[in-house]
Short mmCIF file of C-alpha atoms in Angstrom, two decimals:
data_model
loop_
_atom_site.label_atom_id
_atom_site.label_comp_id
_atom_site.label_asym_id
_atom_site.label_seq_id
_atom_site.Cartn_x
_atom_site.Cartn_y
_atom_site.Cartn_z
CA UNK A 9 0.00 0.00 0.00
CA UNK A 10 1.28 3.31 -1.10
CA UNK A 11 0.71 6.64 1.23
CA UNK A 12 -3.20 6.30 1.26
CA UNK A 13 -5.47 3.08 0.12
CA UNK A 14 -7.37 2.95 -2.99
CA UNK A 15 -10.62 4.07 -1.52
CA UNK A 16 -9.16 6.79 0.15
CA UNK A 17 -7.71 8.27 -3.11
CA UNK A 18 -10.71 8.19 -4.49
CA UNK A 19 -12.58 10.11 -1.80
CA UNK A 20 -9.89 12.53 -1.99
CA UNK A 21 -9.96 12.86 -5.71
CA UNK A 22 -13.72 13.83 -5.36
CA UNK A 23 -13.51 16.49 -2.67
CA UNK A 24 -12.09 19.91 -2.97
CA UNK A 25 -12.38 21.68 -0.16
CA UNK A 26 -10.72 21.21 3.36
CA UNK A 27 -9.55 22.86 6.36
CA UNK A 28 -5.81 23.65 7.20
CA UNK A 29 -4.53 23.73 10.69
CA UNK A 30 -1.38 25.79 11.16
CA UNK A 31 0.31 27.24 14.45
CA UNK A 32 2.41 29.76 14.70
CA UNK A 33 6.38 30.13 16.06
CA UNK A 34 4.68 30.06 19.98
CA UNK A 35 2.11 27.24 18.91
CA UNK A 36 -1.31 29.62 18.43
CA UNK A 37 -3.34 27.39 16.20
CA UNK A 38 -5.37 28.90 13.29
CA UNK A 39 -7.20 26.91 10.80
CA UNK A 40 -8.64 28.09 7.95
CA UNK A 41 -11.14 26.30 4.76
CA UNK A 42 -8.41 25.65 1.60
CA UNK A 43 -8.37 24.39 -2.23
CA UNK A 44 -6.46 21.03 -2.47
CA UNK A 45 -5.59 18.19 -4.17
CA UNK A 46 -3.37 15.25 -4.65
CA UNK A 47 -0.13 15.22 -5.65
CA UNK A 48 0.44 13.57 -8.73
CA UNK A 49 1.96 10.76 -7.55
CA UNK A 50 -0.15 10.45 -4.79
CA UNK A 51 1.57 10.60 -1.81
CA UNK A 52 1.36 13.97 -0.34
CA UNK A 53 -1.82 16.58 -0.35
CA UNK A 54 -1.16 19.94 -2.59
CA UNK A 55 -2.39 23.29 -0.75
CA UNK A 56 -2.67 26.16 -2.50
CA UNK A 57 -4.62 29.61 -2.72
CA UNK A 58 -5.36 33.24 -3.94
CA UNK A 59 -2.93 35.68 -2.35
CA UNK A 60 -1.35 32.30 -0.56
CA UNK A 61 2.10 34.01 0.01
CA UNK A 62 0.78 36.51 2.09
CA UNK A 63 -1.25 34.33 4.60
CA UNK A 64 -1.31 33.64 7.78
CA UNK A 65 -0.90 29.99 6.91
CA UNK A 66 2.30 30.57 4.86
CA UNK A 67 3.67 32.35 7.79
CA UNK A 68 2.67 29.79 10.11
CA UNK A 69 4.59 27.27 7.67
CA UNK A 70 7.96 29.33 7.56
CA UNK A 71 7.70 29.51 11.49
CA UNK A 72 6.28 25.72 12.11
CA UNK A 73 6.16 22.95 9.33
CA UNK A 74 4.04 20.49 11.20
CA UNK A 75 0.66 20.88 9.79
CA UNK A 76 -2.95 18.45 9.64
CA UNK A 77 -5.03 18.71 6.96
CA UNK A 78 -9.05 17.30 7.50
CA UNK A 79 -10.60 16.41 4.38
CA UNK A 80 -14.94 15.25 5.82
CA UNK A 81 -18.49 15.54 4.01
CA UNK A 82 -21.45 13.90 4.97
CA UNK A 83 -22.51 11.08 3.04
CA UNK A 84 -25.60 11.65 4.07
CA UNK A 85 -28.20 13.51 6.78
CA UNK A 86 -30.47 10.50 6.89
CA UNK A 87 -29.17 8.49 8.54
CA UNK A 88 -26.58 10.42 9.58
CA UNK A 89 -23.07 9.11 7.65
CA UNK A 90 -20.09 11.17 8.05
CA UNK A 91 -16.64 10.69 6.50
CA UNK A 92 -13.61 12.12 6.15
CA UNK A 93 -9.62 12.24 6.85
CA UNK A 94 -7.17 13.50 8.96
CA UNK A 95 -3.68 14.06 7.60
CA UNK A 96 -0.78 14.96 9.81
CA UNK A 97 2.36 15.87 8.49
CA UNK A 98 4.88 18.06 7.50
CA UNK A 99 4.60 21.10 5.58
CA UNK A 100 6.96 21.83 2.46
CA UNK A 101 6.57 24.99 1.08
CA UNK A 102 7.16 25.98 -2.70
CA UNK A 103 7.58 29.61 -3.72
CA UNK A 104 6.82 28.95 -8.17
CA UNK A 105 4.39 26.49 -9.86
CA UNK A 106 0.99 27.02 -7.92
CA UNK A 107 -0.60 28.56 -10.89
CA UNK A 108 0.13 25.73 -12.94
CA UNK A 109 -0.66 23.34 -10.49
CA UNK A 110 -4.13 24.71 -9.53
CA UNK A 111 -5.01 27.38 -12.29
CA UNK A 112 -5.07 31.01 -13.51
CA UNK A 113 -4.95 33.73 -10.94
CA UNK A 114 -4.04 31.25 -8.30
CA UNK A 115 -0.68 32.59 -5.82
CA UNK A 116 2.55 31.16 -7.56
CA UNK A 117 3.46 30.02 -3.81
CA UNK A 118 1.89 26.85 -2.76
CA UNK A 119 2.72 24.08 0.13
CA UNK A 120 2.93 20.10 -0.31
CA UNK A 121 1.75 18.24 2.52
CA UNK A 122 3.84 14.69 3.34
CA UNK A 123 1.66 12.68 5.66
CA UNK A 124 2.95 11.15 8.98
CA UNK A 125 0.07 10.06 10.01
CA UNK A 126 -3.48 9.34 8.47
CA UNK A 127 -6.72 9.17 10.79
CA UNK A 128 -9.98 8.26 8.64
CA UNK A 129 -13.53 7.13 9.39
CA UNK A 130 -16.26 6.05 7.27
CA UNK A 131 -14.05 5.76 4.46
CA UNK A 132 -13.03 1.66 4.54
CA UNK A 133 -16.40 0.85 5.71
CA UNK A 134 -19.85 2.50 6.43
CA UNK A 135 -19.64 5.02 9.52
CA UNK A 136 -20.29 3.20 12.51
CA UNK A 137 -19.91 -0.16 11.64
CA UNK A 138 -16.80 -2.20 12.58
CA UNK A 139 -13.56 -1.56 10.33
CA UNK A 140 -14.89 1.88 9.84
CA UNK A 141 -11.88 3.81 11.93
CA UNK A 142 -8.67 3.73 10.92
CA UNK A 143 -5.37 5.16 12.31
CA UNK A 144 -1.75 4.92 10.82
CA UNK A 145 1.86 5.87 10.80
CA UNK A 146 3.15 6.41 7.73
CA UNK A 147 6.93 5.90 7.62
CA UNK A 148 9.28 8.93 6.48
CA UNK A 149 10.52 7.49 2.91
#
């Protein structure tokens, strides 16, 4: 198994919107709704933005690099069915290629994401129901 399983890549392949948690140089955590996607060779989680080199998050990056990422929806209200994963990691940030990467009028800075650990529920299995939960280490490569 690579970095994430096969139904996890396709989750994250069909989402496009997720929340970034940052902290600064004294820890003060800030987390904020982002554009992503998956790296091509999907491994790592691809953050970028409008006006992304002038964040808050890009200065919490230079100051800390250890970042999560939470990618969730609900499947459904009825019954209630919610999904979704948690990526920890480190942060690597690249100052040229974000407008290629994630289109026109899109900040050339942009950060990669290279999980350490990946937390997920209802993605395996149906919320709820055993096998749903999963928690793992990935190691560095």
């Amino acid at each position: 198994m690579g970095v994430f399983t096969d139904n996890e890549l396709e989750y994250l392949k069909g989402q496009r919107l997720a929340r970034l948690a940052t902290s600064d140089s004294e820890g003060t955590p800030h987390v904020v709704p982002v554009g992503f996607r998956v790296s091509d060779d999907g491994g790592a989680i691809d953050v970028g933005g409008h006006g992304f080199a002038g964040s808050k998050k890009y200065r919490d990056i230079k100051a800390n690099a250890k970042v999560a990422i939470v990618v969730d929806d609900l499947a459904s209200v009825q019954p209630w069915t919610p999904r979704g994963i948690e990526v920890r990691g480190v942060a690597e940030l690249h100052d040229a290629g974000g407008a290629a990467k994630f289109g026109r009028g899109w900040d050339e800075a942009w950060v990669r994401i290279v999980p350490q650990r990946v937390n997920t529920w209802g993605i395996e299995a149906p919320a709820f129901t055993e096998g749903s939960r999963s928690a793992r280490s990935i190691p560095p490569t």
